PDB file of C-alpha atoms and ligand atoms in Angstrom:
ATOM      1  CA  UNK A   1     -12.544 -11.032   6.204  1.00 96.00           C
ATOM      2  CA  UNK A   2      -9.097 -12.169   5.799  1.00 98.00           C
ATOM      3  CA  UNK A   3      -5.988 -10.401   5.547  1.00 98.00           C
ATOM      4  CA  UNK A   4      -2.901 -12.309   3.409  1.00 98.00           C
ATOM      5  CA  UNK A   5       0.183 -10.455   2.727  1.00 98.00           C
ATOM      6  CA  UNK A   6       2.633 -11.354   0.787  1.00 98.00           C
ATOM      7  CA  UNK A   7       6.343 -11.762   0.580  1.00 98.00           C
ATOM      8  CA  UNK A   8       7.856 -11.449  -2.730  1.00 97.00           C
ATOM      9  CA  UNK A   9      11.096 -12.777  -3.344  1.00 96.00           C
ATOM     10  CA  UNK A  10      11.117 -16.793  -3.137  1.00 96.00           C
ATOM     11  CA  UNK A  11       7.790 -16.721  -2.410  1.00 98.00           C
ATOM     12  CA  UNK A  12       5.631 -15.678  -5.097  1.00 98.00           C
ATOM     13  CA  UNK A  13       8.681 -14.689  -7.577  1.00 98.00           C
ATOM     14  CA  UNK A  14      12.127 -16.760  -8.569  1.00 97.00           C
ATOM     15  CA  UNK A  15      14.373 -13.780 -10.418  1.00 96.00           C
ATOM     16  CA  UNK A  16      17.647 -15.799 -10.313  1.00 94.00           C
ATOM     17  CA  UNK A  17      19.841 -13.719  -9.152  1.00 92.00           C
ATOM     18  CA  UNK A  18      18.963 -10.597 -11.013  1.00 95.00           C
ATOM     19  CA  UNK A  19      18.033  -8.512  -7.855  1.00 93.00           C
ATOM     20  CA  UNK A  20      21.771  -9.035  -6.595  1.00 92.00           C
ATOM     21  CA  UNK A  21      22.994  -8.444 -10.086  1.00 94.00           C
ATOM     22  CA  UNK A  22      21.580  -4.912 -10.614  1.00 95.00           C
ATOM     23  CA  UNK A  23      22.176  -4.459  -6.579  1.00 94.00           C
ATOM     24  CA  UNK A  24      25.643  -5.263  -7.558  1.00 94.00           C
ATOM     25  CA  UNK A  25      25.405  -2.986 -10.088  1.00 96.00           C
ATOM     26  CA  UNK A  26      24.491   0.186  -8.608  1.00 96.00           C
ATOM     27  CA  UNK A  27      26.612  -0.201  -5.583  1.00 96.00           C
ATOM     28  CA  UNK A  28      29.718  -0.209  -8.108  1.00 96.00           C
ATOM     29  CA  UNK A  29      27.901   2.918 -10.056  1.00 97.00           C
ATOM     30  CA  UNK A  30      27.445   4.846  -6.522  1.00 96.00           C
ATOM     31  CA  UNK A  31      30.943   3.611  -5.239  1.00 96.00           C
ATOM     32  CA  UNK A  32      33.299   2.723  -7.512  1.00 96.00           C
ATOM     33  CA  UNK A  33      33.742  -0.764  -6.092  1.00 95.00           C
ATOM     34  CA  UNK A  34      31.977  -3.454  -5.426  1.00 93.00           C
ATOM     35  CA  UNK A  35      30.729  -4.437  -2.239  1.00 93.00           C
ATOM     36  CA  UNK A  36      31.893  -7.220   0.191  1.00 91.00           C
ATOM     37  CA  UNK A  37      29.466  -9.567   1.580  1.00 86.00           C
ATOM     38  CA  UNK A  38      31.506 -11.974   3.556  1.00 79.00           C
ATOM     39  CA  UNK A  39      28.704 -14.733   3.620  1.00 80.00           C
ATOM     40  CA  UNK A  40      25.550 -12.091   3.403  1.00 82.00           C
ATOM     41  CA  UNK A  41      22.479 -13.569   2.746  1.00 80.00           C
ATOM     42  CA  UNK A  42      20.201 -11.739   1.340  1.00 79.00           C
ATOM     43  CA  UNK A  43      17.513 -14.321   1.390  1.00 79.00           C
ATOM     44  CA  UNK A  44      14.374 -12.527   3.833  1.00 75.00           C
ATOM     45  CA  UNK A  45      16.477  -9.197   4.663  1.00 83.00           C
ATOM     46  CA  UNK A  46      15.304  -6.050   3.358  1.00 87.00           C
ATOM     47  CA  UNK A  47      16.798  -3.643   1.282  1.00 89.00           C
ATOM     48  CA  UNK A  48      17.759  -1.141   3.405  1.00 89.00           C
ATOM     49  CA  UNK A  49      19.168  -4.063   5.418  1.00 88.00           C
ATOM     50  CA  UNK A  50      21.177  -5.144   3.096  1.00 90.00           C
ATOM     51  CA  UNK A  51      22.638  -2.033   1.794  1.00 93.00           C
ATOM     52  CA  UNK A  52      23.686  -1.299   5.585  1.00 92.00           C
ATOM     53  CA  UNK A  53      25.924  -4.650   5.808  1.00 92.00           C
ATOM     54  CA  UNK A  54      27.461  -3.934   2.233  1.00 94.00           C
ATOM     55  CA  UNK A  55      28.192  -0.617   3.046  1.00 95.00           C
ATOM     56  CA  UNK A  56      29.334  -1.268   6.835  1.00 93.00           C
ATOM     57  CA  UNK A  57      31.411  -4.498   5.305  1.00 93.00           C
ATOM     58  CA  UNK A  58      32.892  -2.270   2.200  1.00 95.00           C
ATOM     59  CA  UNK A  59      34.548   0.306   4.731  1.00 95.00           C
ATOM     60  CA  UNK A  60      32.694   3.078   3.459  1.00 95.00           C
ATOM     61  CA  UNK A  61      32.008   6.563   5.151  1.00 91.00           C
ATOM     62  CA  UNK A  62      29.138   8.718   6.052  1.00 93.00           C
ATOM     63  CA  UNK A  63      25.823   8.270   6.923  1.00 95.00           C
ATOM     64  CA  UNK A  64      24.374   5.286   5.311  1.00 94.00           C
ATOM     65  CA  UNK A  65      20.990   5.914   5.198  1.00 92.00           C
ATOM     66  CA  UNK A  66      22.220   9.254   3.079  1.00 94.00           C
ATOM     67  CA  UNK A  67      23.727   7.056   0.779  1.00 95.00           C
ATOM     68  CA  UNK A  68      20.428   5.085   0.426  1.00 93.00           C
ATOM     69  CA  UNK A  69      18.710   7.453  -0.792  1.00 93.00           C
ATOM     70  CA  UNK A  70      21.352   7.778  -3.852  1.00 95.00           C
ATOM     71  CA  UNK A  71      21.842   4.391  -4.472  1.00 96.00           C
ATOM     72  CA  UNK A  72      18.057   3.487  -4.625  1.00 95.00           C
ATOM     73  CA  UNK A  73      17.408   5.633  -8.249  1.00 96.00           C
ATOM     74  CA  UNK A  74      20.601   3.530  -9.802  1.00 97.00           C
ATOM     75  CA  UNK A  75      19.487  -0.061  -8.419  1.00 96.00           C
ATOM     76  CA  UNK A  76      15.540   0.608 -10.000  1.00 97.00           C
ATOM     77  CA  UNK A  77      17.386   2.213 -13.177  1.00 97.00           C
ATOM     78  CA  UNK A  78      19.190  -1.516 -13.644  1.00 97.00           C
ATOM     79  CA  UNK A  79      16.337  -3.754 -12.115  1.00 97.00           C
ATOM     80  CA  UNK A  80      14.393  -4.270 -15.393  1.00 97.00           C
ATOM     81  CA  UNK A  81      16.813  -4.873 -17.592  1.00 97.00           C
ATOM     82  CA  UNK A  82      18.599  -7.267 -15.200  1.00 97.00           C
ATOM     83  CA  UNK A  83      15.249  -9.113 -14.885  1.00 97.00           C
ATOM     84  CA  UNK A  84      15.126  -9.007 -18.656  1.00 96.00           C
ATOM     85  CA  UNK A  85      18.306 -10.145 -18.874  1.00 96.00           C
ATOM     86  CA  UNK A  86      17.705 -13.119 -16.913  1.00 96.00           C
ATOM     87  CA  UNK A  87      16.837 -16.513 -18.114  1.00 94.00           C
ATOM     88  CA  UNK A  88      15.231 -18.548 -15.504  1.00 95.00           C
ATOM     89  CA  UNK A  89      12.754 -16.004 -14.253  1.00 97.00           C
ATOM     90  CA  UNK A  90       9.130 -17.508 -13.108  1.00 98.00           C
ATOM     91  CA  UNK A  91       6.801 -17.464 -10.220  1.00 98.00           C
ATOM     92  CA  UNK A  92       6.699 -20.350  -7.765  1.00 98.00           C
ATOM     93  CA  UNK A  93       4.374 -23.025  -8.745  1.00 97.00           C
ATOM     94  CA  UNK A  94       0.360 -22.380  -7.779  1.00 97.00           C
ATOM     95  CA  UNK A  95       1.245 -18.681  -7.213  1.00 98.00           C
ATOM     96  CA  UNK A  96      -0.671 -17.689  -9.854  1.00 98.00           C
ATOM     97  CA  UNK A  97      -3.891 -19.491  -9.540  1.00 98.00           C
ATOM     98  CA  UNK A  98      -3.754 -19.004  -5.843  1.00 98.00           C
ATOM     99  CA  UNK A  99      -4.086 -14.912  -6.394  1.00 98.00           C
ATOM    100  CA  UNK A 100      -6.412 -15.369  -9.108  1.00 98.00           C
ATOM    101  CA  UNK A 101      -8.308 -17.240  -6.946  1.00 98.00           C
ATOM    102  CA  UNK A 102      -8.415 -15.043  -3.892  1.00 98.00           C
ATOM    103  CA  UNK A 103      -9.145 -12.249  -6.021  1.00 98.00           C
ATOM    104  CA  UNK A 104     -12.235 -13.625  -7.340  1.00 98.00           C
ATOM    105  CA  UNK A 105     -13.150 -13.474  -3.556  1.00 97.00           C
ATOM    106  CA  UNK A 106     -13.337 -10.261  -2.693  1.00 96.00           C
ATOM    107  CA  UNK A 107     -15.770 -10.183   0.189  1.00 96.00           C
ATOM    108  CA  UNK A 108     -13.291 -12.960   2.363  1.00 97.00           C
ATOM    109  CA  UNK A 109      -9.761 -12.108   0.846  1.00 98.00           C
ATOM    110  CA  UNK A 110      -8.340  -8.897   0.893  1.00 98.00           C
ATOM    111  CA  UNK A 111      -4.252  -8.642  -0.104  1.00 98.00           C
ATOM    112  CA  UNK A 112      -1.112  -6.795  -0.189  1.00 98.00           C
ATOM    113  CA  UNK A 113       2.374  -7.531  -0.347  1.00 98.00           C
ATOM    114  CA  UNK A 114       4.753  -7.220   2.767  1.00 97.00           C
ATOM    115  CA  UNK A 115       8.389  -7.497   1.588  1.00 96.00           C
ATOM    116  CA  UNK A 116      12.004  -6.041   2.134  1.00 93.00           C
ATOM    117  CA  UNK A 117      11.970  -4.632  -0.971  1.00 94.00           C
ATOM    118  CA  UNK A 118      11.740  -0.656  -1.786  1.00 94.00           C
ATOM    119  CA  UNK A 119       8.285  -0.513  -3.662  1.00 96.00           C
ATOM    120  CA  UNK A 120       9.564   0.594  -6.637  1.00 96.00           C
ATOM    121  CA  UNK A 121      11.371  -2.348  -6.830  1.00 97.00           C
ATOM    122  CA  UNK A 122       8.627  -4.745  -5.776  1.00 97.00           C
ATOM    123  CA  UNK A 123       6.306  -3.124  -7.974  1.00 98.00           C
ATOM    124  CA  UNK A 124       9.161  -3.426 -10.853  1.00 98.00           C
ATOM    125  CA  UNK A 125       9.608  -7.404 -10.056  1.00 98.00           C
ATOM    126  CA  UNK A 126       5.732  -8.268  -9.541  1.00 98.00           C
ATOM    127  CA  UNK A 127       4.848  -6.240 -12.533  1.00 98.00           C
ATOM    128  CA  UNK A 128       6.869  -7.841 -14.761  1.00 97.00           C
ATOM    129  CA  UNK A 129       4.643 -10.875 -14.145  1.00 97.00           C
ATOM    130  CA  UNK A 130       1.326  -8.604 -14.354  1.00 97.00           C
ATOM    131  CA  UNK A 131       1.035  -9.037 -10.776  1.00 98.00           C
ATOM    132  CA  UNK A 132       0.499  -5.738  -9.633  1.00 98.00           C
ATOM    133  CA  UNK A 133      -3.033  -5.087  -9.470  1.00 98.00           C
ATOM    134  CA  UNK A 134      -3.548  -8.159  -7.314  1.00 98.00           C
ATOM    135  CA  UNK A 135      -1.555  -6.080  -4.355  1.00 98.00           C
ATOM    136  CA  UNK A 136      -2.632  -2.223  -4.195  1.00 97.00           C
ATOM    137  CA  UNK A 137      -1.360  -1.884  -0.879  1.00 98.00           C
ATOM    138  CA  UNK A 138       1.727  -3.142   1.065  1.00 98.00           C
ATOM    139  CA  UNK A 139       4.373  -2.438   3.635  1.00 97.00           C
ATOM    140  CA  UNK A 140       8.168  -2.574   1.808  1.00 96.00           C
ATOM    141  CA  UNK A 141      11.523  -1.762   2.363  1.00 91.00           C
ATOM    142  CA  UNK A 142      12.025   1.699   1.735  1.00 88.00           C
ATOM    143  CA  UNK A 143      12.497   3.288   5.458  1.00 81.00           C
ATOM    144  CA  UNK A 144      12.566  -0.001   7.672  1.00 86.00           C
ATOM    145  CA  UNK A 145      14.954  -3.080   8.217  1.00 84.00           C
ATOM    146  CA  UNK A 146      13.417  -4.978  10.782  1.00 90.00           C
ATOM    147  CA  UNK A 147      10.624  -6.964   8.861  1.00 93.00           C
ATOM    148  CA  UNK A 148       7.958  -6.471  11.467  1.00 96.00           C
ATOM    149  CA  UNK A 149       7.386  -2.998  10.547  1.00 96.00           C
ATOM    150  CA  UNK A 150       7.267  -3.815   7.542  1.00 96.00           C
ATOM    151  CA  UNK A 151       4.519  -6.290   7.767  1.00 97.00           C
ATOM    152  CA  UNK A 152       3.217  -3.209  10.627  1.00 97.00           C
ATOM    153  CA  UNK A 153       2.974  -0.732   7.460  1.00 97.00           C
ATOM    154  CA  UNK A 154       1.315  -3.616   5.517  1.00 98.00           C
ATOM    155  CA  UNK A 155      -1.506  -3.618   8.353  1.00 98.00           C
ATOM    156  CA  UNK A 156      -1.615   0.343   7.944  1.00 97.00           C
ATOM    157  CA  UNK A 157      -1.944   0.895   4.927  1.00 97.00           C
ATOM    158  CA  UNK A 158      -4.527  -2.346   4.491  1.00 98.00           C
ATOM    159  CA  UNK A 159      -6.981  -0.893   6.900  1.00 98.00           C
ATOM    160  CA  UNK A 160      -7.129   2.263   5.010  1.00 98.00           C
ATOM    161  CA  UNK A 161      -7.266   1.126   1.289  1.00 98.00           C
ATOM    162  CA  UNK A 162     -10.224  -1.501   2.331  1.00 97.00           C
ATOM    163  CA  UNK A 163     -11.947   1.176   4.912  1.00 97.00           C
ATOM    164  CA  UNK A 164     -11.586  -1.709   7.520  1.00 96.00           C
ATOM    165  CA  UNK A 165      -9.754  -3.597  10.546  1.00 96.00           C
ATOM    166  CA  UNK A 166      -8.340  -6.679  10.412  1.00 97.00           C
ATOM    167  CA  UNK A 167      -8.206  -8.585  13.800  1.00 96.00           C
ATOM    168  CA  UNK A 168      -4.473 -10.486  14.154  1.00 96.00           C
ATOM    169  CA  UNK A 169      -5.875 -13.741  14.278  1.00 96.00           C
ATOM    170  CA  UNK A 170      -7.623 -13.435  10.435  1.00 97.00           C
ATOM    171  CA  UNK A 171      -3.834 -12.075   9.096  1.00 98.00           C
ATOM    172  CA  UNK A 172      -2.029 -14.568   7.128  1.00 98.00           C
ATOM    173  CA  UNK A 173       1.942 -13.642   6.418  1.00 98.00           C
ATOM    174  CA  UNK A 174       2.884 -15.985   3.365  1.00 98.00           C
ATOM    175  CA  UNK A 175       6.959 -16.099   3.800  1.00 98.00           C
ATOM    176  CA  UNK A 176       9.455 -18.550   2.506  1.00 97.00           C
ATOM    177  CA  UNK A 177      12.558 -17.366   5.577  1.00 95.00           C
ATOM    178  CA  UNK A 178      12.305 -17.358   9.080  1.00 95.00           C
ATOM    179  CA  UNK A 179      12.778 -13.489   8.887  1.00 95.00           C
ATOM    180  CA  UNK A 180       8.937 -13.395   7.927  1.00 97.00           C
ATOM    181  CA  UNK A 181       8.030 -15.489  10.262  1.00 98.00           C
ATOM    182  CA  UNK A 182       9.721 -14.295  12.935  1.00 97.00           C
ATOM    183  CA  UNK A 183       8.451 -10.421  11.897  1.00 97.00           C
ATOM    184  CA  UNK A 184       4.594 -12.288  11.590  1.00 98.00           C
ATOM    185  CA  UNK A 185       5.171 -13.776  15.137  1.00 98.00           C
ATOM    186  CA  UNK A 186       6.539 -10.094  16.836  1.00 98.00           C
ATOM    187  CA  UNK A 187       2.987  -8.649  15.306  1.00 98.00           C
ATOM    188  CA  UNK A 188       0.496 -12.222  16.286  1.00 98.00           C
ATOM    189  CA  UNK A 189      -0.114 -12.889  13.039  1.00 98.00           C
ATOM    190  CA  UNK A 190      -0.607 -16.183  11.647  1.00 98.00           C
ATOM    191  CA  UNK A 191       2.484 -17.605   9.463  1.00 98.00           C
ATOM    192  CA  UNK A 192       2.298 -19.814   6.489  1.00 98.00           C
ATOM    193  CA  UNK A 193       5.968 -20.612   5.744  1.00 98.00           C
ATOM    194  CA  UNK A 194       6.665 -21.864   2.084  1.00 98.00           C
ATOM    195  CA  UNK A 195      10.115 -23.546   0.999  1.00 98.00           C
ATOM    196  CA  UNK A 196      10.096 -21.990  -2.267  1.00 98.00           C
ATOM    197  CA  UNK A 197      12.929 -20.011  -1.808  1.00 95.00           C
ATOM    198  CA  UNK A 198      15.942 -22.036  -1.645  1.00 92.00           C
ATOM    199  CA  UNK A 199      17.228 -21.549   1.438  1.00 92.00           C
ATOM    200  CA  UNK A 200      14.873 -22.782   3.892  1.00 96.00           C
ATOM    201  CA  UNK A 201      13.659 -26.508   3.651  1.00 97.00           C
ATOM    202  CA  UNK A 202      10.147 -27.838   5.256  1.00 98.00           C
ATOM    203  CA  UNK A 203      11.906 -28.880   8.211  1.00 97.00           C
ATOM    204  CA  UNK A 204      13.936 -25.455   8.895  1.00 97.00           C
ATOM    205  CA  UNK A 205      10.436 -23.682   8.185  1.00 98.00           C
ATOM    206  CA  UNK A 206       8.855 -26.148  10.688  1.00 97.00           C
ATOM    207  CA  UNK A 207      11.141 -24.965  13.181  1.00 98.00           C
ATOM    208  CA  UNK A 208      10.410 -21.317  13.465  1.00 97.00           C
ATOM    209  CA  UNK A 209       7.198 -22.010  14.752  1.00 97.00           C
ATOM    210  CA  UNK A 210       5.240 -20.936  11.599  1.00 98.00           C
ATOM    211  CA  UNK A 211       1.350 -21.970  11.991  1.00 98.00           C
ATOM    212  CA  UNK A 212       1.233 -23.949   8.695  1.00 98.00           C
ATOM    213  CA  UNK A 213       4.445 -24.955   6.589  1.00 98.00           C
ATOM    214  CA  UNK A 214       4.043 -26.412   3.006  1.00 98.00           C
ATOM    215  CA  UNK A 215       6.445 -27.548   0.052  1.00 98.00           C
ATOM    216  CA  UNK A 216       4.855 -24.515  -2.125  1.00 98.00           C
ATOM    217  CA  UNK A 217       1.302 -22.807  -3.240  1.00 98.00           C
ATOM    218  CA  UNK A 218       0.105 -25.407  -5.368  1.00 97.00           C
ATOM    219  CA  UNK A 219      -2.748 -26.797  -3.484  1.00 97.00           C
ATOM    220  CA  UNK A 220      -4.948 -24.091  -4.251  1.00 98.00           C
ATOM    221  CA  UNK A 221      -7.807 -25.310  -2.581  1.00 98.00           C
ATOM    222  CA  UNK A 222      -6.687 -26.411   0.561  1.00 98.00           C
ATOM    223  CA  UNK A 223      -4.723 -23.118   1.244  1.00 98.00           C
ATOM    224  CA  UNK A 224      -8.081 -21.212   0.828  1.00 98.00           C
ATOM    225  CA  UNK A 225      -9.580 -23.364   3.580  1.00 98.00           C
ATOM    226  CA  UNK A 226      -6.830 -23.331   5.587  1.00 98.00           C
ATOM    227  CA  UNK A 227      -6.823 -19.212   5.334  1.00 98.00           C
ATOM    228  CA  UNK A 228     -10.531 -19.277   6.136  1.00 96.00           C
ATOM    229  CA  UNK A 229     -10.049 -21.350   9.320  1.00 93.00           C
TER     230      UNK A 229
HETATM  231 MG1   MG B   1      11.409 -13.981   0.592  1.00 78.93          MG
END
């Protein structure tokens, strides 16, 4: 049986800028301000992550992590309606058809969702596509920044919700950065690096050293093989 967890952001999802937006928006609710990136990218870093480097970058005081914890209830209080409020919202092409398809597989394909987002913020973003009961389980970016335990907690909590192991080899991480890659490599996972998201091209994918690299989901088919193999 076959593992596959998913990334979220540029990879099954394209929210246009709405995550940042309500980000933006909750930092200025927490802090009065709002926060400087100076050439952030937020594309593959997780939440906590992120909030770190605008709150290092911003000058602010005190413990950070603290400060976390308070910011996360006013980022999911604006998430939906920034989502809402955004125009060009869809998932990447063959996204759909590919879950639908493993799914219907339940004996070879089991899933879950590894991402940098806090759940209630993935769940928020795949949800609003009726994604969510495709993914019961999944490691996300409430307590960790590094991506590998993230993708570690993915593992976890997979072997308990299917009541089995899954050997390294027969875990696909489905990424569009390097940062999932990367975090897939640290664990020996396999890597299937999609350049859905924008920032990465084919050829920058190609160079991380992911195991399969492809333009997007869409050949539905041929990515079930390929996960089989
Ligand atoms: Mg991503």
């Amino acid at each position: 049986m076959r593992l596959l967890i998913f990334d979220i952001d540029g990879t099954i999802t394209h929210l246009d800028g709405a995550t940042r937006r309500a980000y933006w928006r909750a930092f200025r609710e927490l802090f009065g301000t709002d926060p400087v990136v100076d050439g952030l990218s937020m594309h593959g870093r997780t939440d906590p992550l992120i909030f770190r480097e605008c709150f290092t970058r911003t000058g602010l005081s005190g413990d950070w992590r603290e400060k976390y914890q308070s910011f996360k209830p006013l980022y999911l209080e604006a998430l939906p309606e920034s989502i809402k409020n955004t125009e060009r919202t869809f998932l990447h092409v063959g996204v759909k058809d590919l879950i639908e398809q493993l799914a219907e597989k339940p004996t070879e394909f089991a899933l879950a969702l590894g991402t940098g987002n806090m759940e209630a913020g993935a769940r928020v973003k795949i949800g609003y596509f009726g994604l969510n009961a495709f993914f019961p389980v999944g490691g996300f970016g409430d307590e960790h920044e590094e991506r590998h335990l993230i993708l570690q907690d993915s593992m976890d909590s997979s072997v308990r919700f299917y009541g089995r192991e899954f050997r390294p080899e027969h875990t696909w991480v489905i990424g569009d950065t390097e940062h999932d890659v990367h975090g897939a490599q640290k664990l020996g996972l396999r890597t299937l690096a999609v350049a859905t998201g924008g920032k990465y091209s084919v050829e920058m994918l190609a160079e991380t050293g992911a195991d399969e690299v492809r333009e997007d989901l869409s050949a539905t088919a041929d990515l079930i093989e390929l996960f089989r193999s």
